[in-house]
Amino acid sequence: MAARRSRIPATKYPVERFTLDNGLRVVLTPDRSAPVIGVAVVYDVGIRSEPEGRTGFAHLFEHLMFQGSENLEKLAHFRHVQGAGGTFNGSTHLDYTDYFETLPSNALERALFLEADRMRGPRLTEENLRNQVDVVKEEIRVNVLNRPYGGFPWLTLPPVMFDTFPNAHDGYGSFDDLESATVADAADFFRRYYASGNAVLAVSGDIDVAEATELVTRHFGDVPARPAPQRPDFTEPDLTAERRTSYTDALAPLPAVAGAWRVPDPVTDFAGYLPYVVLAEVLTDGDASRLVERLVQRDRTVTSLGGYLGFMGDPFDVRDPTALLLQAHLPPGGDVDKVLRTIDEELDRLAADGLTDGELARTQARMATHLLRDTDAVLGRALRMAVLEQQRGEPGLLNELPRLVGEVTEEQVRAAAATLRPERRAAIEVIAGGVR
Amino acid sequence: MTTTTTAPVGPRTLPPLGPTRKLKVPKQAERTLRNGLTVIAVRRPAVPLVELRLWVPFGRVHLARGAMLSQTMLSGTESMTSVQIAAELQKVGGGLSAGVDPDRLMLSGAGLVTGLDRMLELLAEVLTGASYPSDEVATERDRLVDRIQVAQSQPAHLAREALLKRIYGRHPYATQTPEPGQIRAVRPAALRAVHSERVHPAGAQLVLVGDVQPEKALDAAERALGGWSGAGRTAELPATPPLEPGPLLLIDRPGSVQSSLRIALPAVSRTDPDHAPLQLANLIFGGYFSSRWVENIREDKGYTYGPHSVIEHSVAGSVLVAAADVATEVTGPALLETTYELGRLASLPPKPEELEQARQYALGTLQLGMSTQAGLAALTSAYAGNGLRLDFLAEYAARLAKASIDDVARAAARYLAPARAAIVVLGDAERVTPGLAALTTVQTEQET
């Protein structure tokens, strides 16, 4: 029976864009379906921008942005957001750092006030710095040092694939670097990267565009203007020979492996990049996907498998250089070489024989569901649009993604698979050291 | 204090909040089919998707068999292989997954709303025809064993296991993860037996949330699942035992660079008159970031990254659990501050502004939780599994709104008193024992 193709639906979120005199770019996307809003401020600075000798600084600075600002004492930010019925957080990525709240819509002006206040100037004190260095060290212990597979593969694979400090270093940071960070470093980092011209504000949800525009202007209009710094070129040449390393994880009970291949520039060659996003899903999304069927169900050489674009799994908010990653956990005594060989074999087969009837369409339908589900939350929408504005000047692309994913052809997916050659691959193996 | 910019023109003041929007419960419909399945459909048309949650009561099911059943339920039927089931679901942008806990078997999924009929057909196919093929069962058995082994190397999992044993004693909730050896013993015939005995529609609830007309969604569910039958056994869980205070239980994990601190305190069900005030007291203690505990052990002292406390509701009882992973060298001091904050709230009433802040947070996050299809589906299903409906939200909001300082102080004294706590610490016993023993009686066990 020929595969019936599900129609890929689209969203029609309206998008209003403007730029304040100080260079702050603003995106508004109203939706009155629930009385809640999402507010996101994204700065164009991430792990790749931190100075040598200051590993982990971008993330440490993210913590400092919550420690009070011009008109707000330490702890006030948290209390004002939560006391308005909202939640907040921030996160540090390779290419950006975001700060966000989701709140009942009657707190719009309050959220704007809070974000504008720290854009003018966080309270960078010695006491706050020392306190947050301690907190970040506990964060690293709980997420990396005290648990098996900590940092695998997002911290352990980049140094295999890349050679330059920006791309290869540990973005969580070494304890030595964190402990030697100073208030002056922080002030310098703020002055340079947290400029109004280097930021995007996005507000989504239950807002009136005219009123929100007026409130944004009122609160952010007098943030001192500072231009965006020039973003350095982080380019690195592609691999020409396979790179493999391994390390023993003293806590891990079972072996694991991750491999990655460079992909086209997600921003300047989006059309060339998209087939890789689809390919990752063809290979790994669920029991009907190529590699799950082969490695998990048939060969039983791996017990779980994942595939995605971008070291932090962020296909639509990452810049070049980036990669398609596959990662797998193996049964006891599992053979990593064999797993990598089988992956090569399946990629060859896909490149040579193409997809089966309906395989592409069903994968695309499932991807549309994931995209729509992510944007159902007002905050998901604000964050995604803020980064799309920042990296592409195109927040409305969010509405187009399900359709664009749906337009990727079988030929393109085959061609993408054909480029994932072993000689272009970087791989890292976790050797189980945790014997129980 | 150093700031990075020149002083502002003058202090700026925090803008007031706008008028509160009233909590509106979305349009819904409900029908109990002849086979005993209750179907609840809720309309939220924001994106062209539908969320599906099927809750099947699963109390007192053999631990390993239950876990294996959820792992293999989607592995095939008389007419379809696991790959075919997954591919057919994918075609409509859908997916299904199964999970178990001591209360229920849960089948969850989401897909394009145009595929609702097909998802329901496939759900019915699995419910009425899951065949537990030997090969697939063998594969999944090994995978589950490996997954359990990995879980058993995670401090969070180990601390949780120890806490459950400590607080539930002989109750079925005490052990929630089977041992690898028990999993290895499960055969397909046993799974087919559990399925026919326990996976039946009587007492089950199906929740559908999304871009649907509720009545039409009920019709669709009735068409697809009306033929699901099979009278089977049901099992009531006994009420959970009261929490017994006692010595701190220290589980030795040599070489740990952190200690996992877990504290259980008594709690009440959602419908208990004490629930709203207890929820507020919990928030003030450690239930959100702006709580006393977080401000103390994270933002003041830097002992930990993510401390939090939460009231967990299960069918047979509720419990309040506070959790923090703290640096090994400050394990004792972290317990001291924790006990101090619990004791302070149990002994002295909170300040009015603290209560108002917690109240606004509780009310606001109700709005946030209802603002996505997935959030509404989770909430509707959790309520339905405990015999409640979405209209309880309005009642709960009203209770939160009217809880007074006295009510909250009374709840804190009754439930948060450190004298009522059961405490478990997982960490390097050699290094943390002296600090803990200075504060309380410690009983040490080896990690198993």
Short mmCIF file of N, CA and C in Angstrom, two decimals, chain B residues 79-206:
data_model
loop_
_atom_site.label_atom_id
_atom_site.label_comp_id
_atom_site.label_asym_id
_atom_site.label_seq_id
_atom_site.Cartn_x
_atom_site.Cartn_y
_atom_site.Cartn_z
N SER B 79 -1.15 -8.82 14.32
CA SER B 79 -1.05 -8.40 12.92
C SER B 79 0.06 -7.39 12.65
N MET B 80 0.73 -6.90 13.67
CA MET B 80 1.72 -5.86 13.44
C MET B 80 3.00 -6.11 14.24
N THR B 81 4.13 -5.74 13.64
CA THR B 81 5.40 -5.80 14.38
C THR B 81 5.61 -4.47 15.11
N SER B 82 6.61 -4.44 15.97
CA SER B 82 6.89 -3.20 16.70
C SER B 82 7.24 -2.07 15.73
N VAL B 83 7.97 -2.42 14.67
CA VAL B 83 8.35 -1.41 13.69
C VAL B 83 7.12 -0.88 12.96
N GLN B 84 6.21 -1.78 12.63
CA GLN B 84 4.99 -1.33 11.96
C GLN B 84 4.14 -0.43 12.85
N ILE B 85 4.03 -0.78 14.11
CA ILE B 85 3.26 0.06 15.03
C ILE B 85 3.88 1.45 15.09
N ALA B 86 5.21 1.50 15.26
CA ALA B 86 5.89 2.80 15.36
C ALA B 86 5.74 3.58 14.06
N ALA B 87 5.87 2.88 12.93
CA ALA B 87 5.78 3.57 11.63
C ALA B 87 4.37 4.10 11.39
N GLU B 88 3.36 3.31 11.74
CA GLU B 88 1.98 3.75 11.55
C GLU B 88 1.68 4.98 12.42
N LEU B 89 2.21 4.99 13.61
CA LEU B 89 2.03 6.16 14.48
C LEU B 89 2.76 7.38 13.89
N GLN B 90 3.98 7.14 13.42
CA GLN B 90 4.77 8.23 12.83
C GLN B 90 4.03 8.89 11.67
N LYS B 91 3.34 8.08 10.88
CA LYS B 91 2.64 8.62 9.71
C LYS B 91 1.70 9.75 10.06
N VAL B 92 1.10 9.68 11.23
CA VAL B 92 0.19 10.76 11.65
C VAL B 92 0.88 11.68 12.66
N GLY B 93 2.21 11.68 12.58
CA GLY B 93 2.97 12.56 13.47
C GLY B 93 2.89 12.13 14.92
N GLY B 94 2.54 10.88 15.12
CA GLY B 94 2.27 10.44 16.49
C GLY B 94 3.34 9.53 17.07
N GLY B 95 3.17 9.26 18.33
CA GLY B 95 4.03 8.32 19.02
C GLY B 95 3.30 7.87 20.26
N LEU B 96 3.66 6.72 20.76
CA LEU B 96 3.09 6.23 22.01
C LEU B 96 4.23 5.70 22.86
N SER B 97 4.12 5.90 24.17
CA SER B 97 5.08 5.27 25.06
C SER B 97 4.33 4.77 26.28
N ALA B 98 4.93 3.80 26.95
CA ALA B 98 4.26 3.22 28.11
C ALA B 98 5.18 3.30 29.32
N GLY B 99 4.60 3.52 30.46
CA GLY B 99 5.37 3.56 31.70
C GLY B 99 4.53 3.04 32.86
N VAL B 100 5.20 2.59 33.91
CA VAL B 100 4.45 2.12 35.09
C VAL B 100 4.97 2.79 36.34
N ASP B 101 4.11 2.90 37.32
CA ASP B 101 4.53 3.18 38.68
C ASP B 101 3.62 2.36 39.58
N PRO B 102 3.78 2.43 40.89
CA PRO B 102 3.00 1.51 41.73
C PRO B 102 1.50 1.76 41.65
N ASP B 103 1.07 2.88 41.08
CA ASP B 103 -0.36 3.17 40.96
C ASP B 103 -0.95 2.78 39.62
N ARG B 104 -0.17 3.02 38.55
CA ARG B 104 -0.81 2.91 37.25
C ARG B 104 0.14 2.50 36.15
N LEU B 105 -0.50 1.97 35.08
CA LEU B 105 0.16 1.83 33.79
C LEU B 105 -0.28 3.04 32.98
N MET B 106 0.66 3.75 32.39
CA MET B 106 0.30 4.96 31.64
C MET B 106 0.78 4.84 30.21
N LEU B 107 -0.16 5.00 29.28
CA LEU B 107 0.21 5.10 27.87
C LEU B 107 0.04 6.55 27.47
N SER B 108 1.12 7.14 26.97
CA SER B 108 1.08 8.56 26.63
C SER B 108 1.48 8.75 25.18
N GLY B 109 0.94 9.78 24.59
CA GLY B 109 1.33 10.08 23.23
C GLY B 109 0.82 11.43 22.80
N ALA B 110 1.28 11.86 21.63
CA ALA B 110 0.79 13.10 21.03
C ALA B 110 0.95 12.94 19.54
N GLY B 111 0.14 13.65 18.79
CA GLY B 111 0.26 13.58 17.33
C GLY B 111 -0.56 14.66 16.68
N LEU B 112 -0.50 14.71 15.35
CA LEU B 112 -1.30 15.68 14.61
C LEU B 112 -2.77 15.35 14.86
N VAL B 113 -3.58 16.40 15.04
CA VAL B 113 -4.98 16.14 15.40
C VAL B 113 -5.70 15.41 14.26
N THR B 114 -5.22 15.60 13.04
CA THR B 114 -5.83 14.88 11.92
C THR B 114 -5.60 13.37 12.04
N GLY B 115 -4.69 12.97 12.89
CA GLY B 115 -4.41 11.55 13.06
C GLY B 115 -5.03 10.95 14.30
N LEU B 116 -5.94 11.69 14.95
CA LEU B 116 -6.49 11.18 16.22
C LEU B 116 -7.14 9.81 16.05
N ASP B 117 -7.98 9.66 15.00
CA ASP B 117 -8.66 8.36 14.82
C ASP B 117 -7.65 7.23 14.70
N ARG B 118 -6.60 7.50 13.91
CA ARG B 118 -5.60 6.45 13.68
C ARG B 118 -4.83 6.12 14.96
N MET B 119 -4.49 7.16 15.72
CA MET B 119 -3.78 6.90 16.99
C MET B 119 -4.63 6.06 17.92
N LEU B 120 -5.93 6.36 17.96
CA LEU B 120 -6.82 5.60 18.84
C LEU B 120 -6.96 4.16 18.36
N GLU B 121 -7.01 3.97 17.03
CA GLU B 121 -7.06 2.60 16.48
C GLU B 121 -5.83 1.80 16.90
N LEU B 122 -4.68 2.46 16.78
CA LEU B 122 -3.43 1.77 17.12
C LEU B 122 -3.34 1.50 18.62
N LEU B 123 -3.85 2.44 19.39
CA LEU B 123 -3.91 2.22 20.84
C LEU B 123 -4.77 1.00 21.14
N ALA B 124 -5.92 0.93 20.47
CA ALA B 124 -6.83 -0.21 20.69
C ALA B 124 -6.17 -1.51 20.26
N GLU B 125 -5.46 -1.45 19.15
CA GLU B 125 -4.76 -2.65 18.64
C GLU B 125 -3.80 -3.20 19.71
N VAL B 126 -3.10 -2.28 20.35
CA VAL B 126 -2.12 -2.70 21.37
C VAL B 126 -2.84 -3.20 22.62
N LEU B 127 -3.90 -2.49 23.02
CA LEU B 127 -4.60 -2.87 24.25
C LEU B 127 -5.27 -4.23 24.12
N THR B 128 -5.80 -4.50 22.94
CA THR B 128 -6.54 -5.75 22.78
C THR B 128 -5.70 -6.87 22.18
N GLY B 129 -4.55 -6.50 21.63
CA GLY B 129 -3.82 -7.55 20.91
C GLY B 129 -2.33 -7.62 21.13
N ALA B 130 -1.81 -6.94 22.16
CA ALA B 130 -0.36 -7.01 22.38
C ALA B 130 0.03 -8.47 22.54
N SER B 131 1.06 -8.90 21.81
CA SER B 131 1.32 -10.35 21.77
C SER B 131 2.61 -10.77 22.48
N TYR B 132 3.42 -9.80 22.88
CA TYR B 132 4.66 -10.08 23.61
C TYR B 132 5.51 -11.14 22.92
N PRO B 133 5.95 -10.85 21.69
CA PRO B 133 6.74 -11.84 20.93
C PRO B 133 8.06 -12.15 21.64
N SER B 134 8.45 -13.42 21.61
CA SER B 134 9.61 -13.87 22.40
C SER B 134 10.88 -13.09 22.09
N ASP B 135 11.16 -12.91 20.79
CA ASP B 135 12.40 -12.22 20.42
C ASP B 135 12.44 -10.81 20.98
N GLU B 136 11.35 -10.09 20.76
CA GLU B 136 11.30 -8.71 21.22
C GLU B 136 11.35 -8.64 22.74
N VAL B 137 10.68 -9.57 23.38
CA VAL B 137 10.72 -9.58 24.84
C VAL B 137 12.15 -9.81 25.33
N ALA B 138 12.87 -10.72 24.66
CA ALA B 138 14.25 -10.99 25.06
C ALA B 138 15.11 -9.73 24.89
N THR B 139 14.94 -9.04 23.77
CA THR B 139 15.70 -7.81 23.53
C THR B 139 15.41 -6.77 24.61
N GLU B 140 14.14 -6.57 24.85
CA GLU B 140 13.75 -5.54 25.81
C GLU B 140 14.15 -5.91 27.24
N ARG B 141 14.20 -7.19 27.51
CA ARG B 141 14.61 -7.65 28.84
C ARG B 141 16.06 -7.21 29.10
N ASP B 142 16.91 -7.47 28.11
CA ASP B 142 18.32 -7.06 28.27
C ASP B 142 18.45 -5.54 28.39
N ARG B 143 17.68 -4.84 27.58
CA ARG B 143 17.77 -3.37 27.63
C ARG B 143 17.35 -2.85 28.99
N LEU B 144 16.28 -3.44 29.51
CA LEU B 144 15.78 -2.96 30.81
C LEU B 144 16.79 -3.27 31.91
N VAL B 145 17.39 -4.45 31.84
CA VAL B 145 18.42 -4.80 32.83
C VAL B 145 19.55 -3.77 32.78
N ASP B 146 19.99 -3.43 31.58
CA ASP B 146 21.07 -2.44 31.45
C ASP B 146 20.63 -1.08 32.00
N ARG B 147 19.41 -0.72 31.71
CA ARG B 147 18.92 0.59 32.17
C ARG B 147 18.88 0.64 33.69
N ILE B 148 18.44 -0.46 34.28
CA ILE B 148 18.39 -0.50 35.75
C ILE B 148 19.80 -0.43 36.32
N GLN B 149 20.73 -1.09 35.66
CA GLN B 149 22.11 -1.05 36.12
C GLN B 149 22.66 0.38 36.07
N VAL B 150 22.33 1.09 35.00
CA VAL B 150 22.78 2.49 34.90
C VAL B 150 22.11 3.32 35.99
N ALA B 151 20.81 3.10 36.18
CA ALA B 151 20.11 3.84 37.22
C ALA B 151 20.75 3.62 38.58
N GLN B 152 21.17 2.37 38.80
CA GLN B 152 21.74 2.04 40.11
C GLN B 152 23.13 2.64 40.33
N SER B 153 23.67 3.28 39.28
CA SER B 153 24.94 3.99 39.47
C SER B 153 24.71 5.49 39.66
N GLN B 154 23.45 5.91 39.61
CA GLN B 154 23.12 7.34 39.76
C GLN B 154 22.81 7.66 41.22
N PRO B 155 23.50 8.63 41.80
CA PRO B 155 23.22 8.96 43.20
C PRO B 155 21.76 9.34 43.45
N ALA B 156 21.15 10.05 42.51
CA ALA B 156 19.76 10.46 42.73
C ALA B 156 18.85 9.24 42.85
N HIS B 157 19.11 8.24 42.01
CA HIS B 157 18.29 7.03 42.05
C HIS B 157 18.52 6.26 43.35
N LEU B 158 19.78 6.12 43.72
CA LEU B 158 20.11 5.36 44.94
C LEU B 158 19.51 6.03 46.18
N ALA B 159 19.59 7.34 46.22
CA ALA B 159 19.05 8.06 47.37
C ALA B 159 17.53 7.90 47.43
N ARG B 160 16.91 7.93 46.26
CA ARG B 160 15.46 7.77 46.18
C ARG B 160 15.05 6.37 46.66
N GLU B 161 15.76 5.36 46.17
CA GLU B 161 15.46 3.98 46.59
C GLU B 161 15.55 3.83 48.11
N ALA B 162 16.61 4.39 48.67
CA ALA B 162 16.81 4.27 50.11
C ALA B 162 15.70 4.99 50.88
N LEU B 163 15.31 6.15 50.36
CA LEU B 163 14.25 6.91 51.03
C LEU B 163 12.92 6.16 51.01
N LEU B 164 12.59 5.60 49.84
CA LEU B 164 11.31 4.88 49.72
C LEU B 164 11.26 3.71 50.70
N LYS B 165 12.37 2.96 50.77
CA LYS B 165 12.41 1.83 51.71
C LYS B 165 12.24 2.32 53.14
N ARG B 166 12.92 3.43 53.42
CA ARG B 166 12.89 3.98 54.77
C ARG B 166 11.47 4.40 55.17
N ILE B 167 10.75 5.05 54.24
CA ILE B 167 9.46 5.62 54.67
C ILE B 167 8.29 4.66 54.48
N TYR B 168 8.40 3.71 53.54
CA TYR B 168 7.23 2.87 53.27
C TYR B 168 7.30 1.48 53.89
N GLY B 169 8.46 1.11 54.42
CA GLY B 169 8.52 -0.17 55.13
C GLY B 169 8.01 -1.34 54.32
N ARG B 170 6.87 -1.91 54.72
CA ARG B 170 6.34 -3.09 54.04
C ARG B 170 5.26 -2.75 53.01
N HIS B 171 4.99 -1.47 52.83
CA HIS B 171 3.97 -1.06 51.85
C HIS B 171 4.48 -1.28 50.42
N PRO B 172 3.57 -1.60 49.46
CA PRO B 172 4.03 -1.82 48.07
C PRO B 172 4.83 -0.65 47.47
N TYR B 173 4.66 0.54 47.99
CA TYR B 173 5.44 1.67 47.46
C TYR B 173 6.93 1.60 47.83
N ALA B 174 7.29 0.71 48.76
CA ALA B 174 8.65 0.73 49.30
C ALA B 174 9.72 0.42 48.25
N THR B 175 9.39 -0.48 47.32
CA THR B 175 10.34 -0.82 46.27
C THR B 175 9.69 -0.56 44.93
N GLN B 176 10.28 0.31 44.14
CA GLN B 176 9.65 0.68 42.89
C GLN B 176 10.51 0.31 41.68
N THR B 177 11.73 -0.15 41.93
CA THR B 177 12.58 -0.59 40.81
C THR B 177 12.95 -2.05 41.04
N PRO B 178 12.64 -2.91 40.06
CA PRO B 178 12.99 -4.33 40.23
C PRO B 178 14.49 -4.54 40.12
N GLU B 179 14.95 -5.66 40.65
CA GLU B 179 16.36 -6.04 40.53
C GLU B 179 16.57 -6.72 39.17
N PRO B 180 17.77 -6.59 38.59
CA PRO B 180 18.05 -7.22 37.30
C PRO B 180 17.67 -8.71 37.28
N GLY B 181 17.97 -9.42 38.36
CA GLY B 181 17.66 -10.85 38.39
C GLY B 181 16.16 -11.12 38.24
N GLN B 182 15.34 -10.26 38.83
CA GLN B 182 13.89 -10.44 38.71
C GLN B 182 13.43 -10.20 37.28
N ILE B 183 14.06 -9.22 36.63
CA ILE B 183 13.70 -8.92 35.24
C ILE B 183 14.05 -10.10 34.34
N ARG B 184 15.23 -10.68 34.60
CA ARG B 184 15.69 -11.78 33.75
C ARG B 184 14.73 -12.98 33.81
N ALA B 185 13.98 -13.07 34.88
CA ALA B 185 13.10 -14.23 35.04
C ALA B 185 11.74 -14.06 34.35
N VAL B 186 11.49 -12.89 33.79
CA VAL B 186 10.15 -12.66 33.22
C VAL B 186 10.04 -13.25 31.82
N ARG B 187 9.04 -14.06 31.60
CA ARG B 187 8.82 -14.71 30.30
C ARG B 187 7.56 -14.15 29.63
N PRO B 188 7.47 -14.27 28.30
CA PRO B 188 6.31 -13.74 27.58
C PRO B 188 4.97 -14.22 28.14
N ALA B 189 4.92 -15.47 28.54
CA ALA B 189 3.64 -16.00 29.04
C ALA B 189 3.17 -15.21 30.27
N ALA B 190 4.12 -14.84 31.11
CA ALA B 190 3.76 -14.07 32.31
C ALA B 190 3.24 -12.70 31.91
N LEU B 191 3.82 -12.13 30.86
CA LEU B 191 3.36 -10.81 30.42
C LEU B 191 1.95 -10.89 29.84
N ARG B 192 1.72 -11.93 29.06
CA ARG B 192 0.37 -12.10 28.52
C ARG B 192 -0.64 -12.28 29.65
N ALA B 193 -0.22 -12.98 30.70
CA ALA B 193 -1.12 -13.20 31.84
C ALA B 193 -1.41 -11.88 32.57
N VAL B 194 -0.37 -11.12 32.82
CA VAL B 194 -0.60 -9.83 33.50
C VAL B 194 -1.48 -8.94 32.64
N HIS B 195 -1.19 -8.95 31.33
CA HIS B 195 -1.99 -8.11 30.44
C HIS B 195 -3.47 -8.49 30.52
N SER B 196 -3.76 -9.79 30.41
CA SER B 196 -5.18 -10.17 30.37
C SER B 196 -5.84 -9.95 31.73
N GLU B 197 -5.05 -10.06 32.77
CA GLU B 197 -5.64 -9.91 34.10
C GLU B 197 -5.82 -8.44 34.48
N ARG B 198 -4.84 -7.58 34.09
CA ARG B 198 -4.84 -6.23 34.64
C ARG B 198 -5.03 -5.09 33.64
N VAL B 199 -4.81 -5.34 32.36
CA VAL B 199 -4.97 -4.24 31.39
C VAL B 199 -6.39 -4.29 30.84
N HIS B 200 -7.31 -3.77 31.63
CA HIS B 200 -8.71 -3.78 31.19
C HIS B 200 -9.34 -2.41 31.44
N PRO B 201 -10.45 -2.16 30.74
CA PRO B 201 -10.99 -0.79 30.73
C PRO B 201 -11.69 -0.36 32.02
N ALA B 202 -12.15 -1.31 32.82
CA ALA B 202 -12.89 -0.92 34.01
C ALA B 202 -11.98 -0.11 34.94
N GLY B 203 -12.40 1.10 35.25
CA GLY B 203 -11.60 1.92 36.15
C GLY B 203 -10.50 2.70 35.46
N ALA B 204 -10.31 2.49 34.14
CA ALA B 204 -9.26 3.22 33.43
C ALA B 204 -9.79 4.57 32.94
N GLN B 205 -8.87 5.52 32.76
CA GLN B 205 -9.26 6.84 32.26
C GLN B 205 -8.42 7.23 31.06
N LEU B 206 -9.12 7.62 30.02
CA LEU B 206 -8.42 8.13 28.83
C LEU B 206 -8.65 9.64 28.75
#
